[in-house]
GROMACS .gro file of C-alpha atoms in nm:
model
  490
    1UNK     CA    1   0.000   0.000   0.000
    2UNK     CA    2   0.105   0.363  -0.045
    3UNK     CA    3   0.124   0.640   0.216
    4UNK     CA    4  -0.255   0.664   0.212
    5UNK     CA    5  -0.300   0.291   0.264
    6UNK     CA    6  -0.413   0.236  -0.094
    7UNK     CA    7  -0.287  -0.068  -0.286
    8UNK     CA    8  -0.047  -0.024  -0.575
    9UNK     CA    9   0.157  -0.252  -0.803
   10UNK     CA   10   0.534  -0.185  -0.791
   11UNK     CA   11   0.732  -0.219  -1.111
   12UNK     CA   12   1.073  -0.207  -0.937
   13UNK     CA   13   1.185  -0.351  -0.602
   14UNK     CA   14   1.524  -0.331  -0.429
   15UNK     CA   15   1.667  -0.410  -0.086
   16UNK     CA   16   1.997  -0.419   0.101
   17UNK     CA   17   1.863  -0.620   0.393
   18UNK     CA   18   1.808  -0.301   0.596
   19UNK     CA   19   1.537  -0.127   0.395
   20UNK     CA   20   1.311  -0.226   0.105
   21UNK     CA   21   1.228   0.017  -0.173
   22UNK     CA   22   0.939  -0.018  -0.417
   23UNK     CA   23   0.876   0.209  -0.716
   24UNK     CA   24   0.567   0.259  -0.930
   25UNK     CA   25   0.558   0.517  -1.211
   26UNK     CA   26   0.677   0.840  -1.042
   27UNK     CA   27   0.656   0.722  -0.678
   28UNK     CA   28   0.907   0.552  -0.448
   29UNK     CA   29   0.816   0.399  -0.113
   30UNK     CA   30   1.073   0.296   0.149
   31UNK     CA   31   0.987   0.030   0.405
   32UNK     CA   32   1.144  -0.159   0.692
   33UNK     CA   33   1.043  -0.513   0.779
   34UNK     CA   34   1.123  -0.778   1.037
   35UNK     CA   35   1.066  -1.029   0.754
   36UNK     CA   36   0.772  -1.181   0.941
   37UNK     CA   37   0.510  -1.013   0.724
   38UNK     CA   38   0.491  -0.674   0.898
   39UNK     CA   39   0.589  -0.377   0.682
   40UNK     CA   40   0.644  -0.023   0.808
   41UNK     CA   41   0.644   0.266   0.565
   42UNK     CA   42   0.941   0.493   0.642
   43UNK     CA   43   0.923   0.743   0.362
   44UNK     CA   44   0.736   0.819   0.040
   45UNK     CA   45   0.884   1.019  -0.246
   46UNK     CA   46   0.704   1.154  -0.553
   47UNK     CA   47   0.891   1.280  -0.859
   48UNK     CA   48   0.782   1.601  -1.028
   49UNK     CA   49   0.593   1.626  -1.354
   50UNK     CA   50   0.602   1.340  -1.602
   51UNK     CA   51   0.920   1.190  -1.460
   52UNK     CA   52   0.923   0.809  -1.431
   53UNK     CA   53   1.141   0.593  -1.207
   54UNK     CA   54   1.373   0.377  -1.421
   55UNK     CA   55   1.591   0.221  -1.153
   56UNK     CA   56   1.635   0.205  -0.774
   57UNK     CA   57   1.917   0.076  -0.553
   58UNK     CA   58   1.951   0.041  -0.175
   59UNK     CA   59   2.294   0.119  -0.030
   60UNK     CA   60   2.333   0.066   0.346
   61UNK     CA   61   2.000   0.222   0.436
   62UNK     CA   62   1.987   0.490   0.163
   63UNK     CA   63   1.767   0.459  -0.147
   64UNK     CA   64   1.907   0.599  -0.474
   65UNK     CA   65   1.708   0.634  -0.792
   66UNK     CA   66   1.748   0.713  -1.162
   67UNK     CA   67   1.444   0.853  -1.341
   68UNK     CA   68   1.367   0.966  -1.693
   69UNK     CA   69   1.537   1.301  -1.628
   70UNK     CA   70   1.704   1.288  -1.286
   71UNK     CA   71   1.921   1.096  -1.043
   72UNK     CA   72   1.898   1.141  -0.668
   73UNK     CA   73   1.845   0.992  -0.322
   74UNK     CA   74   1.512   0.963  -0.145
   75UNK     CA   75   1.493   1.241   0.110
   76UNK     CA   76   1.792   1.425  -0.036
   77UNK     CA   77   1.945   1.589  -0.341
   78UNK     CA   78   1.825   1.546  -0.700
   79UNK     CA   79   2.024   1.629  -1.014
   80UNK     CA   80   1.954   1.641  -1.388
   81UNK     CA   81   2.086   1.351  -1.600
   82UNK     CA   82   2.296   1.408  -1.909
   83UNK     CA   83   2.143   1.097  -2.068
   84UNK     CA   84   1.825   0.891  -2.038
   85UNK     CA   85   1.858   0.606  -1.784
   86UNK     CA   86   1.721   0.258  -1.837
   87UNK     CA   87   1.836   0.097  -1.511
   88UNK     CA   88   2.033   0.145  -1.188
   89UNK     CA   89   2.230  -0.095  -0.969
   90UNK     CA   90   2.489  -0.087  -0.687
   91UNK     CA   91   2.778  -0.310  -0.585
   92UNK     CA   92   2.901  -0.410  -0.239
   93UNK     CA   93   3.110  -0.095  -0.199
   94UNK     CA   94   2.826   0.146  -0.267
   95UNK     CA   95   2.934   0.234  -0.620
   96UNK     CA   96   2.631   0.304  -0.839
   97UNK     CA   97   2.591   0.209  -1.206
   98UNK     CA   98   2.350   0.386  -1.439
   99UNK     CA   99   2.271   0.209  -1.767
  100UNK     CA  100   2.152   0.448  -2.038
  101UNK     CA  101   1.928   0.423  -2.341
  102UNK     CA  102   2.230   0.437  -2.576
  103UNK     CA  103   2.360   0.112  -2.413
  104UNK     CA  104   2.639   0.294  -2.227
  105UNK     CA  105   2.714   0.258  -1.855
  106UNK     CA  106   2.856   0.510  -1.608
  107UNK     CA  107   2.988   0.430  -1.260
  108UNK     CA  108   2.945   0.678  -0.972
  109UNK     CA  109   3.070   0.681  -0.617
  110UNK     CA  110   2.800   0.769  -0.365
  111UNK     CA  111   2.955   1.114  -0.332
  112UNK     CA  112   2.974   1.179  -0.707
  113UNK     CA  113   2.621   1.049  -0.764
  114UNK     CA  114   2.490   1.355  -0.581
  115UNK     CA  115   2.753   1.601  -0.705
  116UNK     CA  116   2.644   1.855  -0.966
  117UNK     CA  117   2.856   1.872  -1.279
  118UNK     CA  118   2.974   1.511  -1.267
  119UNK     CA  119   2.854   1.243  -1.509
  120UNK     CA  120   3.038   0.948  -1.358
  121UNK     CA  121   3.308   0.727  -1.506
  122UNK     CA  122   3.204   0.588  -1.842
  123UNK     CA  123   3.271   0.213  -1.863
  124UNK     CA  124   3.461   0.063  -2.155
  125UNK     CA  125   3.183  -0.182  -2.250
  126UNK     CA  126   2.835  -0.134  -2.396
  127UNK     CA  127   2.522  -0.334  -2.323
  128UNK     CA  128   2.332  -0.536  -2.586
  129UNK     CA  129   2.038  -0.389  -2.774
  130UNK     CA  130   1.703  -0.413  -2.598
  131UNK     CA  131   1.862  -0.500  -2.262
  132UNK     CA  132   1.671  -0.499  -1.932
  133UNK     CA  133   1.704  -0.597  -1.565
  134UNK     CA  134   2.041  -0.440  -1.479
  135UNK     CA  135   2.222  -0.602  -1.181
  136UNK     CA  136   2.573  -0.563  -1.031
  137UNK     CA  137   2.765  -0.828  -0.841
  138UNK     CA  138   2.975  -0.747  -0.533
  139UNK     CA  139   3.285  -0.663  -0.740
  140UNK     CA  140   3.105  -0.425  -0.975
  141UNK     CA  141   3.053  -0.646  -1.281
  142UNK     CA  142   2.730  -0.543  -1.448
  143UNK     CA  143   2.479  -0.801  -1.575
  144UNK     CA  144   2.164  -0.763  -1.781
  145UNK     CA  145   1.914  -0.962  -1.985
  146UNK     CA  146   1.932  -0.936  -2.363
  147UNK     CA  147   1.647  -0.959  -2.609
  148UNK     CA  148   1.751  -1.319  -2.675
  149UNK     CA  149   1.691  -1.410  -2.310
  150UNK     CA  150   2.064  -1.462  -2.241
  151UNK     CA  151   2.243  -1.305  -1.947
  152UNK     CA  152   2.523  -1.066  -2.039
  153UNK     CA  153   2.819  -0.970  -1.819
  154UNK     CA  154   2.987  -0.636  -1.896
  155UNK     CA  155   2.835  -0.647  -2.242
  156UNK     CA  156   2.945  -1.004  -2.326
  157UNK     CA  157   2.726  -1.321  -2.328
  158UNK     CA  158   2.757  -1.495  -1.992
  159UNK     CA  159   2.493  -1.770  -1.965
  160UNK     CA  160   2.151  -1.876  -2.098
  161UNK     CA  161   1.852  -1.982  -1.891
  162UNK     CA  162   1.557  -2.130  -2.080
  163UNK     CA  163   1.222  -2.171  -1.907
  164UNK     CA  164   1.139  -2.489  -2.096
  165UNK     CA  165   1.413  -2.664  -1.901
  166UNK     CA  166   1.209  -2.620  -1.582
  167UNK     CA  167   0.839  -2.606  -1.674
  168UNK     CA  168   0.672  -2.792  -1.960
  169UNK     CA  169   0.573  -2.549  -2.233
  170UNK     CA  170   0.506  -2.588  -2.603
  171UNK     CA  171   0.746  -2.305  -2.672
  172UNK     CA  172   1.058  -2.179  -2.503
  173UNK     CA  173   1.008  -1.903  -2.247
  174UNK     CA  174   1.263  -1.635  -2.166
  175UNK     CA  175   1.320  -1.472  -1.825
  176UNK     CA  176   1.170  -1.129  -1.776
  177UNK     CA  177   1.399  -1.032  -1.489
  178UNK     CA  178   1.646  -1.179  -1.243
  179UNK     CA  179   1.803  -1.105  -0.903
  180UNK     CA  180   2.134  -1.197  -0.741
  181UNK     CA  181   2.295  -1.136  -0.403
  182UNK     CA  182   2.643  -1.075  -0.266
  183UNK     CA  183   2.667  -1.345   0.001
  184UNK     CA  184   2.586  -1.654  -0.203
  185UNK     CA  185   2.589  -1.765  -0.566
  186UNK     CA  186   2.217  -1.836  -0.596
  187UNK     CA  187   2.036  -1.645  -0.870
  188UNK     CA  188   1.659  -1.607  -0.909
  189UNK     CA  189   1.502  -1.584  -1.255
  190UNK     CA  190   1.146  -1.464  -1.306
  191UNK     CA  191   0.960  -1.603  -1.608
  192UNK     CA  192   0.643  -1.405  -1.554
  193UNK     CA  193   0.430  -1.663  -1.378
  194UNK     CA  194   0.703  -1.874  -1.215
  195UNK     CA  195   1.048  -1.826  -1.058
  196UNK     CA  196   1.355  -2.049  -1.090
  197UNK     CA  197   1.649  -2.051  -0.850
  198UNK     CA  198   1.995  -2.168  -0.950
  199UNK     CA  199   2.198  -2.371  -0.699
  200UNK     CA  200   2.557  -2.470  -0.630
  201UNK     CA  201   2.722  -2.198  -0.834
  202UNK     CA  202   2.624  -2.375  -1.155
  203UNK     CA  203   2.601  -2.048  -1.348
  204UNK     CA  204   2.932  -1.909  -1.224
  205UNK     CA  205   2.813  -1.584  -1.065
  206UNK     CA  206   3.078  -1.464  -0.815
  207UNK     CA  207   2.992  -1.422  -0.447
  208UNK     CA  208   3.165  -1.335  -0.121
  209UNK     CA  209   3.213  -1.706  -0.060
  210UNK     CA  210   3.423  -1.747  -0.375
  211UNK     CA  211   3.710  -1.502  -0.312
  212UNK     CA  212   4.034  -1.683  -0.394
  213UNK     CA  213   4.272  -1.750  -0.103
  214UNK     CA  214   4.554  -1.875  -0.326
  215UNK     CA  215   4.896  -1.819  -0.170
  216UNK     CA  216   4.762  -1.680   0.158
  217UNK     CA  217   4.851  -1.971   0.388
  218UNK     CA  218   5.213  -1.946   0.275
  219UNK     CA  219   5.221  -1.576   0.365
  220UNK     CA  220   5.078  -1.650   0.710
  221UNK     CA  221   5.318  -1.933   0.787
  222UNK     CA  222   5.637  -1.733   0.849
  223UNK     CA  223   5.724  -1.479   1.118
  224UNK     CA  224   5.713  -1.129   0.969
  225UNK     CA  225   6.045  -0.950   1.043
  226UNK     CA  226   5.998  -0.606   1.192
  227UNK     CA  227   6.141  -0.450   0.874
  228UNK     CA  228   5.853  -0.598   0.673
  229UNK     CA  229   5.568  -0.505   0.910
  230UNK     CA  230   5.311  -0.285   0.735
  231UNK     CA  231   5.037  -0.090   0.912
  232UNK     CA  232   4.723   0.025   0.731
  233UNK     CA  233   4.471   0.296   0.814
  234UNK     CA  234   4.110   0.226   0.720
  235UNK     CA  235   3.867   0.516   0.719
  236UNK     CA  236   3.522   0.522   0.872
  237UNK     CA  237   3.259   0.372   0.643
  238UNK     CA  238   3.502   0.147   0.451
  239UNK     CA  239   3.363  -0.191   0.345
  240UNK     CA  240   3.538  -0.485   0.510
  241UNK     CA  241   3.474  -0.850   0.426
  242UNK     CA  242   3.524  -1.045   0.749
  243UNK     CA  243   3.677  -1.391   0.715
  244UNK     CA  244   3.743  -1.674   0.959
  245UNK     CA  245   4.114  -1.758   0.963
  246UNK     CA  246   4.064  -2.045   1.209
  247UNK     CA  247   3.910  -2.254   0.931
  248UNK     CA  248   4.157  -2.151   0.661
  249UNK     CA  249   4.374  -2.451   0.575
  250UNK     CA  250   4.646  -2.521   0.323
  251UNK     CA  251   4.398  -2.674   0.080
  252UNK     CA  252   4.127  -2.409   0.125
  253UNK     CA  253   4.049  -2.261  -0.215
  254UNK     CA  254   3.838  -1.968  -0.095
  255UNK     CA  255   3.840  -1.742   0.209
  256UNK     CA  256   3.590  -1.868   0.472
  257UNK     CA  257   3.337  -1.584   0.448
  258UNK     CA  258   3.182  -1.461   0.773
  259UNK     CA  259   3.007  -1.129   0.705
  260UNK     CA  260   3.056  -0.783   0.561
  261UNK     CA  261   2.997  -0.435   0.696
  262UNK     CA  262   3.115  -0.078   0.694
  263UNK     CA  263   3.366   0.022   0.962
  264UNK     CA  264   3.214   0.223   1.247
  265UNK     CA  265   3.515   0.453   1.288
  266UNK     CA  266   3.868   0.514   1.167
  267UNK     CA  267   4.081   0.210   1.250
  268UNK     CA  268   4.438   0.087   1.214
  269UNK     CA  269   4.543  -0.267   1.132
  270UNK     CA  270   4.832  -0.494   1.042
  271UNK     CA  271   4.871  -0.633   0.689
  272UNK     CA  272   4.874  -1.014   0.701
  273UNK     CA  273   4.866  -1.111   0.334
  274UNK     CA  274   4.794  -0.982  -0.016
  275UNK     CA  275   4.597  -1.128  -0.303
  276UNK     CA  276   4.551  -1.000  -0.655
  277UNK     CA  277   4.257  -0.780  -0.554
  278UNK     CA  278   4.253  -0.763  -0.175
  279UNK     CA  279   4.455  -0.692   0.138
  280UNK     CA  280   4.404  -0.924   0.436
  281UNK     CA  281   4.416  -0.703   0.746
  282UNK     CA  282   4.403  -0.775   1.118
  283UNK     CA  283   4.194  -0.475   1.221
  284UNK     CA  284   4.177  -0.336   1.574
  285UNK     CA  285   3.834  -0.180   1.626
  286UNK     CA  286   3.613  -0.140   1.932
  287UNK     CA  287   3.886  -0.295   2.153
  288UNK     CA  288   3.882  -0.622   1.959
  289UNK     CA  289   4.049  -0.777   1.655
  290UNK     CA  290   3.882  -0.889   1.336
  291UNK     CA  291   4.043  -1.022   1.019
  292UNK     CA  292   3.898  -0.858   0.709
  293UNK     CA  293   3.956  -0.820   0.337
  294UNK     CA  294   3.981  -0.465   0.204
  295UNK     CA  295   4.034  -0.334  -0.143
  296UNK     CA  296   4.383  -0.194  -0.173
  297UNK     CA  297   4.258   0.142  -0.298
  298UNK     CA  298   4.048   0.186   0.018
  299UNK     CA  299   4.347   0.167   0.261
  300UNK     CA  300   4.625   0.412   0.344
  301UNK     CA  301   4.966   0.292   0.459
  302UNK     CA  302   5.088   0.417   0.799
  303UNK     CA  303   5.451   0.434   0.912
  304UNK     CA  304   5.530   0.186   1.194
  305UNK     CA  305   5.704   0.354   1.490
  306UNK     CA  306   5.969   0.123   1.635
  307UNK     CA  307   6.158   0.190   1.954
  308UNK     CA  308   6.487   0.008   1.995
  309UNK     CA  309   6.506  -0.181   2.322
  310UNK     CA  310   6.742  -0.423   2.490
  311UNK     CA  311   6.694  -0.632   2.799
  312UNK     CA  312   6.525  -0.936   2.942
  313UNK     CA  313   6.162  -0.922   3.054
  314UNK     CA  314   5.907  -1.179   3.170
  315UNK     CA  315   5.559  -1.273   3.055
  316UNK     CA  316   5.300  -1.180   3.317
  317UNK     CA  317   5.052  -1.426   3.163
  318UNK     CA  318   5.034  -1.713   2.918
  319UNK     CA  319   5.030  -1.609   2.554
  320UNK     CA  320   5.146  -1.717   2.210
  321UNK     CA  321   5.445  -1.604   2.012
  322UNK     CA  322   5.268  -1.432   1.724
  323UNK     CA  323   5.401  -1.418   1.369
  324UNK     CA  324   5.260  -1.066   1.329
  325UNK     CA  325   5.221  -0.781   1.580
  326UNK     CA  326   4.852  -0.851   1.637
  327UNK     CA  327   4.627  -1.102   1.811
  328UNK     CA  328   4.514  -1.327   1.528
  329UNK     CA  329   4.505  -1.693   1.439
  330UNK     CA  330   4.841  -1.647   1.264
  331UNK     CA  331   5.051  -1.742   1.567
  332UNK     CA  332   5.335  -1.976   1.650
  333UNK     CA  333   5.264  -2.336   1.731
  334UNK     CA  334   5.398  -2.341   2.090
  335UNK     CA  335   5.230  -2.127   2.358
  336UNK     CA  336   5.454  -1.937   2.598
  337UNK     CA  337   5.378  -2.003   2.968
  338UNK     CA  338   5.356  -1.735   3.233
  339UNK     CA  339   5.698  -1.633   3.357
  340UNK     CA  340   5.878  -1.708   3.028
  341UNK     CA  341   6.197  -1.504   2.997
  342UNK     CA  342   6.221  -1.314   2.664
  343UNK     CA  343   6.484  -1.087   2.514
  344UNK     CA  344   6.323  -0.770   2.385
  345UNK     CA  345   6.464  -0.662   2.048
  346UNK     CA  346   6.231  -0.375   1.961
  347UNK     CA  347   5.895  -0.224   2.055
  348UNK     CA  348   5.617  -0.118   1.816
  349UNK     CA  349   5.411   0.183   1.925
  350UNK     CA  350   5.194   0.282   1.628
  351UNK     CA  351   5.084   0.613   1.779
  352UNK     CA  352   5.417   0.714   1.932
  353UNK     CA  353   5.526   0.720   2.293
  354UNK     CA  354   5.238   0.941   2.404
  355UNK     CA  355   4.971   0.811   2.166
  356UNK     CA  356   4.654   0.632   2.263
  357UNK     CA  357   4.677   0.253   2.277
  358UNK     CA  358   4.501   0.117   1.970
  359UNK     CA  359   4.574  -0.244   2.056
  360UNK     CA  360   4.883  -0.257   1.839
  361UNK     CA  361   5.159  -0.209   2.096
  362UNK     CA  362   5.378  -0.518   2.062
  363UNK     CA  363   5.732  -0.622   2.145
  364UNK     CA  364   5.949  -0.806   1.894
  365UNK     CA  365   6.125  -1.065   2.111
  366UNK     CA  366   6.357  -1.364   2.107
  367UNK     CA  367   6.322  -1.665   2.335
  368UNK     CA  368   6.413  -2.032   2.358
  369UNK     CA  369   6.191  -2.334   2.300
  370UNK     CA  370   6.199  -2.650   2.510
  371UNK     CA  371   6.446  -2.788   2.256
  372UNK     CA  372   6.677  -2.492   2.331
  373UNK     CA  373   6.616  -2.347   1.984
  374UNK     CA  374   6.609  -1.969   1.950
  375UNK     CA  375   6.289  -1.830   1.798
  376UNK     CA  376   6.155  -1.481   1.732
  377UNK     CA  377   5.809  -1.333   1.720
  378UNK     CA  378   5.571  -1.081   1.876
  379UNK     CA  379   5.400  -1.060   2.216
  380UNK     CA  380   5.161  -0.790   2.348
  381UNK     CA  381   5.360  -0.520   2.525
  382UNK     CA  382   5.106  -0.514   2.810
  383UNK     CA  383   5.202  -0.872   2.905
  384UNK     CA  384   5.569  -0.792   2.968
  385UNK     CA  385   5.702  -0.718   3.316
  386UNK     CA  386   6.050  -0.671   3.455
  387UNK     CA  387   5.967  -0.885   3.760
  388UNK     CA  388   5.936  -1.263   3.732
  389UNK     CA  389   5.567  -1.331   3.813
  390UNK     CA  390   5.656  -1.681   3.931
  391UNK     CA  391   5.846  -1.536   4.226
  392UNK     CA  392   6.189  -1.402   4.309
  393UNK     CA  393   6.454  -1.671   4.375
  394UNK     CA  394   6.611  -1.473   4.663
  395UNK     CA  395   6.361  -1.499   4.949
  396UNK     CA  396   6.536  -1.228   5.153
  397UNK     CA  397   6.287  -0.944   5.178
  398UNK     CA  398   6.167  -0.665   5.401
  399UNK     CA  399   5.852  -0.459   5.428
  400UNK     CA  400   5.828  -0.102   5.315
  401UNK     CA  401   5.569   0.168   5.248
  402UNK     CA  402   5.506   0.331   4.913
  403UNK     CA  403   5.580   0.702   4.909
  404UNK     CA  404   5.376   0.757   4.590
  405UNK     CA  405   5.114   0.586   4.376
  406UNK     CA  406   5.267   0.298   4.180
  407UNK     CA  407   5.126   0.091   3.890
  408UNK     CA  408   5.149  -0.284   3.961
  409UNK     CA  409   5.084  -0.568   3.713
  410UNK     CA  410   4.884  -0.881   3.776
  411UNK     CA  411   4.963  -1.228   3.649
  412UNK     CA  412   4.727  -1.173   3.354
  413UNK     CA  413   4.905  -0.854   3.247
  414UNK     CA  414   4.639  -0.626   3.395
  415UNK     CA  415   4.743  -0.296   3.553
  416UNK     CA  416   4.648  -0.188   3.907
  417UNK     CA  417   4.733   0.145   4.069
  418UNK     CA  418   4.841   0.096   4.431
  419UNK     CA  419   4.805   0.409   4.642
  420UNK     CA  420   5.070   0.591   4.839
  421UNK     CA  421   5.107   0.462   5.195
  422UNK     CA  422   5.041   0.097   5.112
  423UNK     CA  423   5.279  -0.151   5.277
  424UNK     CA  424   5.440  -0.398   5.036
  425UNK     CA  425   5.695  -0.679   5.045
  426UNK     CA  426   6.027  -0.576   4.887
  427UNK     CA  427   6.304  -0.781   4.724
  428UNK     CA  428   6.635  -0.616   4.641
  429UNK     CA  429   6.747  -0.645   4.278
  430UNK     CA  430   7.105  -0.653   4.153
  431UNK     CA  431   7.072  -0.311   3.984
  432UNK     CA  432   6.975  -0.131   4.304
  433UNK     CA  433   6.601  -0.133   4.239
  434UNK     CA  434   6.344  -0.335   4.431
  435UNK     CA  435   6.070  -0.575   4.326
  436UNK     CA  436   5.756  -0.481   4.518
  437UNK     CA  437   5.501  -0.757   4.581
  438UNK     CA  438   5.148  -0.717   4.708
  439UNK     CA  439   4.877  -0.974   4.773
  440UNK     CA  440   4.532  -0.842   4.680
  441UNK     CA  441   4.188  -0.961   4.575
  442UNK     CA  442   4.325  -0.970   4.218
  443UNK     CA  443   4.606  -1.210   4.319
  444UNK     CA  444   4.979  -1.139   4.337
  445UNK     CA  445   5.073  -0.794   4.204
  446UNK     CA  446   5.430  -0.698   4.111
  447UNK     CA  447   5.613  -0.374   4.031
  448UNK     CA  448   5.970  -0.248   4.011
  449UNK     CA  449   6.039   0.054   4.234
  450UNK     CA  450   6.342   0.267   4.312
  451UNK     CA  451   6.477   0.338   4.659
  452UNK     CA  452   6.330   0.688   4.661
  453UNK     CA  453   5.979   0.550   4.608
  454UNK     CA  454   5.969   0.352   4.934
  455UNK     CA  455   5.995   0.430   5.307
  456UNK     CA  456   6.181   0.172   5.515
  457UNK     CA  457   6.249   0.349   5.845
  458UNK     CA  458   5.927   0.308   6.039
  459UNK     CA  459   5.868  -0.053   5.951
  460UNK     CA  460   6.234  -0.148   6.014
  461UNK     CA  461   6.247   0.041   6.343
  462UNK     CA  462   5.932  -0.129   6.461
  463UNK     CA  463   6.065  -0.468   6.359
  464UNK     CA  464   6.401  -0.406   6.534
  465UNK     CA  465   6.225  -0.277   6.846
  466UNK     CA  466   6.009  -0.588   6.861
  467UNK     CA  467   6.314  -0.810   6.818
  468UNK     CA  468   6.500  -0.628   7.101
  469UNK     CA  469   6.198  -0.643   7.334
  470UNK     CA  470   6.142  -1.011   7.264
  471UNK     CA  471   6.512  -1.083   7.315
  472UNK     CA  472   6.517  -0.904   7.652
  473UNK     CA  473   6.205  -1.086   7.763
  474UNK     CA  474   6.354  -1.419   7.657
  475UNK     CA  475   6.677  -1.351   7.849
  476UNK     CA  476   6.478  -1.256   8.158
  477UNK     CA  477   6.273  -1.572   8.146
  478UNK     CA  478   6.582  -1.791   8.102
  479UNK     CA  479   6.757  -1.609   8.392
  480UNK     CA  480   6.462  -1.654   8.622
  481UNK     CA  481   6.442  -2.019   8.531
  482UNK     CA  482   6.810  -2.074   8.613
  483UNK     CA  483   6.777  -1.878   8.938
  484UNK     CA  484   6.482  -2.084   9.058
  485UNK     CA  485   6.641  -2.419   8.991
  486UNK     CA  486   6.702  -2.621   9.315
  487UNK     CA  487   7.065  -2.632   9.417
  488UNK     CA  488   7.213  -2.932   9.597
  489UNK     CA  489   7.421  -2.871   9.900
  490UNK     CA  490   7.764  -3.035   9.907
   0.00000   0.00000   0.00000
């Protein structure tokens, strides 16, 4: 029904899974649905004069249209066309394709589609005479139906679907329209009074489940030296194709597709592998890692900031030795237990010393395996501590009081601020510093402090005073005992 509740027959329908658009003559209606049968009209748009809607496309909640004389977005700008449109479609990345009456095709970005004075990028191919039902796949290949009933891809014959192969008819029937999606390779063909669905990729339409992973496992198998680490910036609203690396094996032909979405904000990631068309990136967003495919032209390279470091540190919690400076499935085979001693070779701080932690602060380290072999890789910087979390071998300690707030680390690498005035157990280190230990509700906490950060006098004086008092008392008791012993007379 329309905005007045009156029934109408749409001639064009489009959806992106978020909204559904239906067009009839010079009207466009935008709906939402929970796909249970309930439809809610969000917006109605009526074109001026004798204009007629020729194509509609839904792009992440927005509805774009091409009419006899205009192109625009429902609820927004409208511009005059330089040519007469026949159809409109959109790919996964939001690029819009207008097919014109002279069989030409122009591609627009979402921005350029609504920008006056731009006519898009004219494509090198032309569509067949009498074409209809224009559709784009996720990569931007444009399909249509020809007068002969065949499907054309970028102007060239692609496949033929004949209705007599599915329903008994005296004569062959040709499809009147068709629809395809991005997430699977099923295609629906409408023959007027019946619909046929293809299965199993028999027709060869590409989908997000058929992106080649050739050569990727080899790129993930070796530790990436710090000199070869590449960081990438991905802007807000960039399309990422999320994949599941845990199920990617050596013989896997395609990336295991999980989902796709636009990024919520600017994010930075680590390049894991490259294919002919895509970059595989471990992206840190919303305090978590995802592994996603991005088009190379949608990413900007960022300069890694390395800080040279030397010394031996300890792991405050169990982790893996990662092949890349990120928490992904691309990690070494052997886990590193809590307390493992590692030699720090360099530290990666993507935002500089004073920058915000974007989850990419890692140390490039060297350690030994159980077989005494030396291996290198990456561990999260937050898991490194200069105090062995398994305990200090020298059990000689004393108690002291903190003279300032100090950040302690827990066994899981978590940070805890301990306030000034707290009494802690102190072990003296060979370099003149002290390892401070505190038992709390969060377990054993450790920190390295300097002499000026602790007060020893009061606690030591009290301890010495108690020792002296107890010694005097003990001597008195022994003396009294000896004095009271019975003495034999000779």
